[in-house]
Structures are given as C-alpha cells and as structure tokens.
Amino acid sequence: MASWRSPQQVSDEGDVLYVFPKDYRAKLAAKSFRLKIEPWFDKAKGVAEYLVRVSFGTALIASIVLVYTTIIAIISSRSEEDNRGRRGGRSYGSGFTLYFTPTDLFWYWDPYYYKRRRIQADGDRMNFIESVFSFVFGDGDPNQGIEEERWKLIGQYIASNGGVVAAEELAPYLDIQKKQDMSDESYILPVLLRFDGQPEIDEEGNILYRFPSLQRTASSQLSGRKEYVGRRWADWVGGVEKFFKEKKWQFSKTSTSERAMVIGLGGLNLFGVIILGTMLKDYSVIPSGFIKFVVDIFPLLQVYAGSFFAIPLIRWFLVQKRNADIEERNRARLQFAQALELPDISLRRKLLSARDMAQRTVIGPDRIVYSTDKDLFNQDYEAQEWERRFREIERSD
C-alpha cells in the first residue's frame, strides 16, 4: 500500500490534483499482469511447498534407517571377515538381509495436511511429521489474508464517520514510514482508489476526503458526531478497531516435548552420519549391494543432516528480523491512533470540519424498487416511477 507515491497540487479554485510519474501506465500494466498470474503462482507454490515439506519430514526417518542399518551392516561385515580369517578361510553367509522398500514410508504422507492444519484447533497436538514441518520450515505467514481485513476496517471506519475523513484518521490502518512527512498525504491514495474517494478543501484550506459510495445506508441513525473527537474518540471509533495490528511470526507451534523429540531424532541422524562417514573412510574397496547404494547417496545424507539444523537456524534470525519490523509498524500505527486521542488544535479543527462535512445518503422504503422478500409481480417499477415523477410535478407547480 505504500508503493503509490504522487505529489499533490492545489489549484486557485480549490481543486486537488495528483501528479503521476510518466511511466505510471507501464507500472499499472505490470501490476495488472502480476495480479493475473498471482493465483496460479500461489497454487504452484503451495503444491511445491507441500511436496518439499513432506519429503523433508519423511526423509528424516528414511535417513536414520539407512544410516544405522549401514553402520550395522559394516560392523557385521567386518566381524565376519575377522571370523573367516581366524577359521582358516571358511565361508559363511553373512546372515544379514535387509528388506526395505519406499512403500514402507508412505504411511507418513498426509495429502490433507494443509486442509487439516487450517481447521485444527490451537490446543490439538501435532503428529510427528507435522512437528518436523513446523520445526524446520515453520507454520507459514500468520498474516495471510490480513490485507482484506485491513480494507474491511478502513471501510467500516469511513462509513461510520459519514464518508468524510481526514488523512490522519486513516494513518492507524496504513503502512507509513516513521520518517515520512505527514504533510505529504499521498499515502492515502490507495484508499481513494479502493473506495472511489475524492479530496475536498474545507473553508480553512484543509484537505479532507469524501467517499460517496460509503455514505449510503438504510439507517437514518447518524454516526461520527462532532463530540466524538479527541479522547472520546478512543471510547467510540464506531465499533472499529483503533488501529490495524499485524500478528508476529512464531518460530514453531510445536510444544516443548514435540520440539525435543524432533531435535533428538535430528541429532541422532547427524551423529549417525558423522560415524558412518568415519567408517566409510576405512573402506578401500566398497562392497556391492546395499552398502554401495548408501555410499553413492551419502553426500545427500550429509547435506540433509546439516540442513536439518541449518534451515531452522537461518529461519530463526529471519523471524527475529520480521518480528522487529512488524513491531515497528504496529508501534507507528499505535502512535497515530494515540495522536487522535489527544489531537493538537489544528488537527482537532480538521477533524471537526470532517464531521461537519459528513453526510449519509439514507435509502428509505420509498426508494426501494425491488425486494427479494416480495413477489416480482407485486413490484411494479414503472407505476412507482410514474407516481414519483407525478409528485415532483405537483410540487413544482
């Protein structure tokens, strides 16, 4: 919302002009194309993310099984070689057979993971694979879909104040940099575009913003009265939240015991990879079969064991940075809201002027031409329109 920037100009007749850069059409076209492909991109991203997370969680069990089975196989092989040497070269079967198929891990896969996570209650416990997902990759953006909530709050606030507001009143709901000059009200441009608003100049030269589409109501009850300016604003605000608050990111929603189990198994896997790497260095000739297969994929096992802890470590720093930014934005919005509770003289006069200019277009029963609770044949629009015009003619006479 802070990407739109354009200087404001006021003519000698009081018209407010917004000066757009020369390349604004190209920027709008690029944004339009991005909005078209975003749904497809989000779907592809969700599928890819699901596959990566499921594979990563399942691979922990597979890695532990492969690593420690190989360690046991190597120890058994060395023991048999020693026995053959002591017994004069007698040959015995290894006595060790491994039956392992990828289908043994299929029970860990959960194609309905994301659907269940959305409806899962906060107090429910995660299963093991979900705990691995949460520890390594986190639980996603807690503010997903919050933009629609932001627009809803802004629309409710404007409507509750009669459709006319000052820019400072919307600051608690927008993303405004601390160092930004508040006299430059271009930060309100996205709101004007969203709700079809228009700037107006009051008698004192203040710029106020009118939103005709938010002035229509079926109720004649007035809101946004003049007495609700300043401290009393904090007790009212038309039933709308005083400021828009983003949620902070969590490193993981796993419990302490679940996290300990995941870390323990990850550490067990890392320890096994280190031991196996040391044992494989002593092999001059790698035997064929299962051990040869593990040796071929051993670099992947090493990368996995290391990334199992590297990814959460990097993510922890990113979460701290994101939360610091969110805290700064929330604090700035709170300060803007507090400024409305104790406005200075100029801001108070500006808010009072906005309340004076506020008006609501009440749509009464006489203007209703169609209602779903009545039969269509009983609603004669043409007769009502003729009668309305006839009354206007009578009044003009």
Short mmCIF file of C-alpha atoms in Angstrom, two decimals:
data_model
loop_
_atom_site.label_atom_id
_atom_site.label_comp_id
_atom_site.label_asym_id
_atom_site.label_seq_id
_atom_site.Cartn_x
_atom_site.Cartn_y
_atom_site.Cartn_z
CA MET A 1 0.00 0.00 0.00
CA ALA A 2 2.98 2.29 0.41
CA SER A 3 4.15 1.79 -3.20
CA TRP A 4 1.91 4.56 -4.60
CA ARG A 5 3.59 7.94 -4.34
CA SER A 6 2.47 11.10 -6.14
CA PRO A 7 2.77 14.77 -5.21
CA GLN A 8 -0.37 16.78 -4.52
CA GLN A 9 -1.15 20.15 -6.07
CA VAL A 10 -4.00 22.54 -5.22
CA SER A 11 -5.34 24.98 -7.82
CA ASP A 12 -6.53 28.52 -7.08
CA GLU A 13 -10.13 27.22 -7.24
CA GLY A 14 -9.52 24.60 -4.58
CA ASP A 15 -9.14 21.58 -6.88
CA VAL A 16 -6.74 18.91 -5.59
CA LEU A 17 -4.55 17.35 -8.27
CA TYR A 18 -2.34 14.27 -8.09
CA VAL A 19 0.69 14.31 -10.38
CA PHE A 20 1.63 10.83 -11.56
CA PRO A 21 5.03 9.88 -13.00
CA LYS A 22 5.34 9.46 -16.77
CA ASP A 23 5.74 5.69 -16.55
CA TYR A 24 2.66 5.14 -14.38
CA ARG A 25 0.83 3.33 -17.22
CA ALA A 26 3.66 0.83 -17.56
CA LYS A 27 3.65 0.31 -13.81
CA LEU A 28 -0.11 -0.25 -13.80
CA ALA A 29 0.19 -2.76 -16.67
CA ALA A 30 2.95 -4.64 -14.87
CA LYS A 31 0.91 -4.72 -11.68
CA SER A 32 -2.17 -5.91 -13.60
CA PHE A 33 -0.19 -8.77 -15.16
CA ARG A 34 1.22 -9.68 -11.77
CA LEU A 35 -2.27 -9.78 -10.26
CA LYS A 36 -3.41 -12.12 -13.04
CA ILE A 37 -0.63 -14.65 -12.56
CA GLU A 38 -0.53 -14.44 -8.75
CA PRO A 39 -3.36 -17.01 -8.21
CA TRP A 40 -1.61 -19.56 -10.43
CA PHE A 41 1.73 -18.81 -8.86
CA ASP A 42 0.28 -19.21 -5.37
CA LYS A 43 -1.22 -22.60 -6.27
CA ALA A 44 2.06 -23.84 -7.77
CA LYS A 45 3.95 -22.52 -4.78
CA GLY A 46 1.59 -24.30 -2.38
CA VAL A 47 2.00 -27.64 -4.18
CA ALA A 48 5.78 -27.33 -4.36
CA GLU A 49 6.00 -26.30 -0.72
CA TYR A 50 3.84 -29.24 0.32
CA LEU A 51 5.99 -31.74 -1.61
CA VAL A 52 9.22 -30.32 -0.21
CA ARG A 53 7.95 -30.37 3.37
CA VAL A 54 6.50 -33.87 3.16
CA SER A 55 9.68 -35.17 1.52
CA PHE A 56 11.84 -33.45 4.12
CA GLY A 57 9.90 -34.86 7.05
CA THR A 58 9.71 -38.37 5.62
CA ALA A 59 13.39 -38.30 4.73
CA LEU A 60 14.33 -37.97 8.41
CA ILE A 61 13.02 -41.45 9.14
CA ALA A 62 14.49 -42.82 5.91
CA SER A 63 17.89 -41.29 6.66
CA ILE A 64 18.01 -42.72 10.19
CA VAL A 65 17.04 -46.17 8.88
CA LEU A 66 19.61 -46.08 6.07
CA VAL A 67 22.46 -44.69 8.17
CA TYR A 68 22.16 -47.01 11.16
CA THR A 69 21.36 -50.04 9.01
CA THR A 70 24.55 -49.37 7.04
CA ILE A 71 26.56 -48.99 10.26
CA ILE A 72 25.23 -52.34 11.48
CA ALA A 73 25.96 -53.93 8.09
CA ILE A 74 29.55 -52.64 8.09
CA ILE A 75 30.15 -53.86 11.65
CA SER A 76 28.68 -57.27 10.78
CA SER A 77 30.76 -57.48 7.61
CA ARG A 78 33.98 -56.69 9.49
CA SER A 79 33.12 -59.22 12.19
CA GLU A 80 32.57 -61.94 9.59
CA GLU A 81 35.85 -61.12 7.86
CA ASP A 82 37.67 -61.48 11.18
CA ASN A 83 35.93 -64.81 11.85
CA ARG A 84 36.84 -66.14 8.40
CA GLY A 85 40.44 -65.18 8.94
CA ARG A 86 40.57 -66.99 12.30
CA ARG A 87 38.83 -70.11 10.95
CA GLY A 88 41.15 -70.60 8.01
CA GLY A 89 39.10 -69.01 5.33
CA ARG A 90 35.82 -70.87 5.91
CA SER A 91 32.99 -69.09 4.21
CA TYR A 92 29.68 -68.45 5.84
CA GLY A 93 26.70 -66.47 4.74
CA SER A 94 26.50 -63.01 6.07
CA GLY A 95 23.29 -63.76 7.90
CA PHE A 96 22.21 -60.17 7.37
CA THR A 97 19.42 -59.36 4.97
CA LEU A 98 17.70 -56.02 4.59
CA TYR A 99 14.27 -55.70 3.10
CA PHE A 100 13.43 -52.07 2.53
CA THR A 101 11.00 -50.54 0.08
CA PRO A 102 9.87 -46.96 -0.37
CA THR A 103 6.30 -48.02 0.36
CA ASP A 104 7.33 -48.55 3.99
CA LEU A 105 7.37 -44.77 4.34
CA PHE A 106 4.09 -43.99 2.57
CA TRP A 107 2.13 -44.03 5.80
CA TYR A 108 3.91 -40.83 6.79
CA TRP A 109 2.49 -38.92 3.84
CA ASP A 110 -0.64 -36.90 4.51
CA PRO A 111 -2.20 -35.32 1.39
CA TYR A 112 -4.75 -33.46 3.55
CA TYR A 113 -2.09 -31.85 5.77
CA TYR A 114 -2.83 -28.22 4.90
CA LYS A 115 -6.60 -28.69 4.99
CA ARG A 116 -6.41 -30.23 8.46
CA ARG A 117 -3.96 -27.57 9.67
CA ARG A 118 -6.42 -24.81 8.77
CA ILE A 119 -9.22 -26.37 10.81
CA GLN A 120 -7.02 -27.70 13.58
CA ALA A 121 -7.72 -26.20 16.99
CA ASP A 122 -4.89 -24.42 18.75
CA GLY A 123 -4.83 -26.96 21.58
CA ASP A 124 -4.51 -30.02 19.35
CA ARG A 125 -1.21 -31.86 19.30
CA MET A 126 0.74 -32.31 16.07
CA ASN A 127 1.80 -35.70 14.80
CA PHE A 128 5.48 -36.37 14.25
CA ILE A 129 5.64 -35.35 10.58
CA GLU A 130 3.79 -32.11 11.35
CA SER A 131 6.29 -31.43 14.13
CA VAL A 132 9.16 -31.87 11.68
CA PHE A 133 7.47 -29.49 9.24
CA SER A 134 6.91 -26.92 11.94
CA PHE A 135 10.43 -27.12 13.37
CA VAL A 136 12.27 -26.96 10.05
CA PHE A 137 10.02 -24.70 7.97
CA GLY A 138 7.70 -23.04 10.47
CA ASP A 139 3.93 -22.72 10.22
CA GLY A 140 3.55 -20.14 7.49
CA ASP A 141 2.65 -16.47 7.48
CA PRO A 142 0.32 -15.64 10.40
CA ASN A 143 -0.86 -12.56 8.48
CA GLN A 144 -2.01 -14.43 5.40
CA GLY A 145 -5.22 -12.84 4.13
CA ILE A 146 -4.94 -9.97 6.59
CA GLU A 147 -4.99 -7.36 3.80
CA GLU A 148 -8.70 -7.99 3.26
CA GLU A 149 -9.22 -7.47 6.99
CA ARG A 150 -7.32 -4.18 6.74
CA TRP A 151 -9.55 -2.93 3.91
CA LYS A 152 -12.62 -4.01 5.84
CA LEU A 153 -11.52 -1.96 8.88
CA ILE A 154 -10.82 1.09 6.73
CA GLY A 155 -14.19 0.84 5.00
CA GLN A 156 -16.01 0.44 8.30
CA TYR A 157 -14.24 3.44 9.80
CA ILE A 158 -15.01 5.70 6.84
CA ALA A 159 -18.66 4.61 6.75
CA SER A 160 -19.07 5.11 10.50
CA ASN A 161 -17.88 8.71 10.13
CA GLY A 162 -20.32 9.71 7.43
CA GLY A 163 -17.99 9.10 4.50
CA VAL A 164 -15.72 12.10 5.13
CA VAL A 165 -12.40 11.71 6.95
CA ALA A 166 -9.03 13.36 7.34
CA ALA A 167 -5.90 11.57 6.21
CA GLU A 168 -4.65 11.40 9.81
CA GLU A 169 -7.68 9.28 10.73
CA LEU A 170 -6.65 6.53 8.32
CA ALA A 171 -2.96 6.57 9.29
CA PRO A 172 -3.54 3.97 12.10
CA TYR A 173 -4.60 1.47 9.41
CA LEU A 174 -1.87 2.06 6.81
CA ASP A 175 1.85 1.32 6.48
CA ILE A 176 3.55 4.66 6.92
CA GLN A 177 7.24 5.04 7.49
CA LYS A 178 8.22 6.84 10.67
CA LYS A 179 10.41 9.30 8.80
CA GLN A 180 7.70 10.10 6.25
CA ASP A 181 6.48 13.69 6.18
CA MET A 182 2.86 13.56 7.35
CA SER A 183 2.09 16.76 5.42
CA ASP A 184 2.50 14.68 2.27
CA GLU A 185 -0.81 12.85 2.25
CA SER A 186 -0.10 10.74 -0.83
CA TYR A 187 -0.12 7.68 1.43
CA ILE A 188 -3.92 7.84 1.33
CA LEU A 189 -4.02 7.37 -2.46
CA PRO A 190 -4.56 3.56 -2.31
CA VAL A 191 -7.63 4.17 -0.12
CA LEU A 192 -9.01 6.67 -2.63
CA LEU A 193 -8.54 4.17 -5.44
CA ARG A 194 -10.03 1.32 -3.45
CA PHE A 195 -13.19 3.11 -2.26
CA ASP A 196 -13.56 5.65 -5.07
CA GLY A 197 -12.84 8.62 -2.86
CA GLN A 198 -12.16 12.22 -3.77
CA PRO A 199 -10.32 15.04 -1.99
CA GLU A 200 -12.12 18.24 -1.00
CA ILE A 201 -11.00 21.51 0.53
CA ASP A 202 -12.85 22.93 3.54
CA GLU A 203 -13.25 26.62 4.37
CA GLU A 204 -9.98 26.68 6.32
CA GLY A 205 -7.97 25.14 3.49
CA ASN A 206 -7.71 21.65 4.99
CA ILE A 207 -7.75 18.68 2.64
CA LEU A 208 -10.47 16.20 3.55
CA TYR A 209 -11.54 13.07 1.72
CA ARG A 210 -15.09 12.16 0.77
CA PHE A 211 -16.19 8.63 -0.15
CA PRO A 212 -19.70 8.81 -1.66
CA SER A 213 -20.03 5.03 -2.00
CA LEU A 214 -19.63 4.69 1.78
CA GLN A 215 -22.27 7.32 2.56
CA ARG A 216 -25.22 5.18 1.51
CA THR A 217 -27.11 3.44 4.29
CA ALA A 218 -30.54 2.08 5.07
CA SER A 219 -30.41 3.52 8.60
CA SER A 220 -31.18 7.13 9.45
CA GLN A 221 -29.12 6.95 12.64
CA LEU A 222 -26.21 9.38 12.44
CA SER A 223 -22.72 8.43 13.46
CA GLY A 224 -19.40 10.16 13.66
CA ARG A 225 -20.89 13.06 15.63
CA LYS A 226 -18.81 16.11 16.50
CA GLU A 227 -18.48 15.28 20.18
CA TYR A 228 -16.53 12.15 19.26
CA VAL A 229 -13.27 13.97 18.63
CA GLY A 230 -10.23 13.62 20.83
CA ARG A 231 -10.28 11.46 23.95
CA ARG A 232 -13.88 10.34 23.44
CA TRP A 233 -12.79 9.06 20.03
CA ALA A 234 -10.85 6.37 21.90
CA ASP A 235 -14.07 5.15 23.53
CA TRP A 236 -16.06 5.06 20.33
CA VAL A 237 -14.48 4.79 16.84
CA GLY A 238 -17.75 3.41 15.53
CA GLY A 239 -17.11 -0.09 16.83
CA VAL A 240 -13.97 -0.39 14.68
CA GLU A 241 -10.51 -1.36 15.91
CA LYS A 242 -8.49 1.73 16.82
CA PHE A 243 -5.54 0.64 14.71
CA PHE A 244 -4.51 -2.17 12.41
CA LYS A 245 -2.29 -4.69 14.19
CA GLU A 246 -0.19 -7.32 12.44
CA LYS A 247 0.49 -10.65 14.10
CA LYS A 248 4.04 -11.66 14.91
CA TRP A 249 5.64 -14.73 13.40
CA GLN A 250 6.19 -17.81 15.55
CA PHE A 251 9.31 -19.91 15.16
CA SER A 252 7.26 -23.07 15.63
CA LYS A 253 3.90 -24.01 17.09
CA THR A 254 5.26 -27.31 18.38
CA SER A 255 5.21 -27.95 22.10
CA THR A 256 8.40 -28.33 24.11
CA SER A 257 8.15 -32.13 24.12
CA GLU A 258 7.45 -32.30 20.39
CA ARG A 259 10.34 -30.00 19.62
CA ALA A 260 12.64 -32.03 21.86
CA MET A 261 11.67 -35.21 20.01
CA VAL A 262 12.36 -33.66 16.61
CA ILE A 263 15.69 -32.20 17.74
CA GLY A 264 16.63 -35.52 19.33
CA LEU A 265 15.94 -37.51 16.18
CA GLY A 266 17.67 -34.90 14.05
CA GLY A 267 20.69 -35.06 16.34
CA LEU A 268 20.62 -38.87 16.22
CA ASN A 269 20.66 -38.72 12.44
CA LEU A 270 23.52 -36.18 12.37
CA PHE A 271 25.56 -38.28 14.80
CA GLY A 272 24.97 -41.39 12.68
CA VAL A 273 26.06 -39.60 9.51
CA ILE A 274 29.30 -38.48 11.18
CA ILE A 275 30.04 -42.01 12.45
CA LEU A 276 29.20 -43.57 9.08
CA GLY A 277 31.43 -41.08 7.28
CA THR A 278 34.33 -42.05 9.53
CA MET A 279 33.70 -45.77 8.93
CA LEU A 280 33.49 -45.38 5.15
CA LYS A 281 36.92 -43.71 5.06
CA ASP A 282 38.46 -47.01 6.20
CA TYR A 283 36.98 -48.87 3.22
CA SER A 284 39.49 -49.28 0.41
CA VAL A 285 37.07 -51.35 -1.67
CA ILE A 286 33.36 -50.70 -1.28
CA PRO A 287 31.34 -53.93 -1.48
CA SER A 288 28.44 -54.09 -3.88
CA GLY A 289 24.82 -54.19 -2.82
CA PHE A 290 23.17 -52.15 -0.12
CA ILE A 291 26.37 -50.54 1.24
CA LYS A 292 27.37 -49.44 -2.27
CA PHE A 293 23.94 -47.79 -2.67
CA VAL A 294 24.32 -45.89 0.62
CA VAL A 295 27.85 -44.78 -0.34
CA ASP A 296 26.51 -43.36 -3.61
CA ILE A 297 23.84 -41.27 -1.85
CA PHE A 298 25.96 -40.46 1.20
CA PRO A 299 26.65 -36.83 0.09
CA LEU A 300 22.89 -36.29 0.02
CA LEU A 301 22.58 -37.74 3.52
CA GLN A 302 25.28 -35.35 4.70
CA VAL A 303 23.55 -32.35 3.14
CA TYR A 304 20.24 -33.39 4.66
CA ALA A 305 21.67 -33.90 8.15
CA GLY A 306 23.34 -30.50 8.06
CA SER A 307 20.41 -28.60 6.56
CA PHE A 308 18.05 -30.12 9.13
CA PHE A 309 19.57 -27.74 11.67
CA ALA A 310 20.91 -25.04 9.32
CA ILE A 311 17.47 -24.15 7.93
CA PRO A 312 15.85 -23.57 11.35
CA LEU A 313 18.89 -21.58 12.48
CA ILE A 314 18.68 -19.23 9.48
CA ARG A 315 14.91 -19.05 9.82
CA TRP A 316 15.22 -18.06 13.49
CA PHE A 317 17.21 -14.95 12.52
CA LEU A 318 14.70 -14.14 9.76
CA VAL A 319 11.80 -14.47 12.21
CA GLN A 320 13.51 -12.08 14.61
CA LYS A 321 14.00 -9.54 11.80
CA ARG A 322 10.39 -9.87 10.59
CA ASN A 323 9.01 -9.51 14.10
CA ALA A 324 11.13 -6.42 14.68
CA ASP A 325 9.71 -4.85 11.50
CA ILE A 326 6.16 -5.83 12.48
CA GLU A 327 6.66 -4.39 15.96
CA GLU A 328 7.90 -1.13 14.45
CA ARG A 329 4.89 -0.86 12.11
CA ASN A 330 2.44 -1.69 14.91
CA ARG A 331 4.08 0.87 17.19
CA ALA A 332 3.84 3.55 14.48
CA ARG A 333 0.13 2.83 13.93
CA LEU A 334 -0.49 2.91 17.68
CA GLN A 335 1.19 6.32 17.89
CA PHE A 336 -1.04 7.63 15.10
CA ALA A 337 -4.09 6.31 16.98
CA GLN A 338 -2.91 7.96 20.21
CA ALA A 339 -2.47 11.25 18.34
CA LEU A 340 -6.19 11.11 17.52
CA GLU A 341 -7.00 10.68 21.21
CA LEU A 342 -5.13 13.87 22.12
CA PRO A 343 -5.14 15.96 18.93
CA ASP A 344 -3.48 19.36 18.79
CA ILE A 345 -5.55 22.43 17.91
CA SER A 346 -5.02 22.23 14.15
CA LEU A 347 -5.82 18.52 13.99
CA ARG A 348 -8.90 18.96 16.21
CA ARG A 349 -10.25 21.68 13.93
CA LYS A 350 -9.58 19.48 10.93
CA LEU A 351 -11.46 16.55 12.49
CA LEU A 352 -14.38 18.81 13.45
CA SER A 353 -14.51 20.08 9.89
CA ALA A 354 -14.65 16.49 8.61
CA ARG A 355 -17.57 15.79 10.95
CA ASP A 356 -19.35 18.93 9.69
CA MET A 357 -18.93 17.84 6.07
CA ALA A 358 -20.00 14.27 6.77
CA GLN A 359 -23.35 13.23 5.43
CA ARG A 360 -25.14 9.99 4.84
CA THR A 361 -27.50 9.21 1.98
CA VAL A 362 -30.36 7.34 3.60
CA ILE A 363 -32.12 4.95 1.24
CA GLY A 364 -35.68 4.83 2.57
CA PRO A 365 -38.55 2.49 1.70
CA ASP A 366 -39.87 4.95 -0.91
CA ARG A 367 -36.69 4.44 -2.97
CA ILE A 368 -36.81 0.65 -2.93
CA VAL A 369 -37.90 -0.64 -6.35
CA TYR A 370 -37.20 -4.33 -5.80
CA SER A 371 -37.02 -6.59 -2.76
CA THR A 372 -36.37 -10.34 -2.59
CA ASP A 373 -38.94 -10.80 0.17
CA LYS A 374 -41.79 -9.82 -2.18
CA ASP A 375 -43.17 -11.45 -5.29
CA LEU A 376 -41.84 -9.93 -8.51
CA PHE A 377 -45.36 -9.49 -9.94
CA ASN A 378 -46.33 -7.34 -6.96
CA GLN A 379 -43.47 -4.91 -7.59
CA ASP A 380 -44.49 -2.62 -10.42
CA TYR A 381 -41.43 -0.49 -11.01
CA GLU A 382 -42.96 1.54 -13.87
CA ALA A 383 -46.00 2.51 -11.80
CA GLN A 384 -43.80 3.62 -8.92
CA GLU A 385 -41.57 5.63 -11.25
CA TRP A 386 -44.60 7.38 -12.84
CA GLU A 387 -46.05 8.19 -9.44
CA ARG A 388 -42.73 9.62 -8.26
CA ARG A 389 -42.47 11.91 -11.28
CA PHE A 390 -46.10 12.99 -10.87
CA ARG A 391 -45.44 14.04 -7.27
CA GLU A 392 -42.39 16.04 -8.40
CA ILE A 393 -44.51 17.88 -10.98
CA GLU A 394 -47.16 18.68 -8.36
CA ARG A 395 -44.53 20.10 -6.01
CA SER A 396 -43.03 22.23 -8.78
CA ASP A 397 -46.46 23.71 -9.50
#
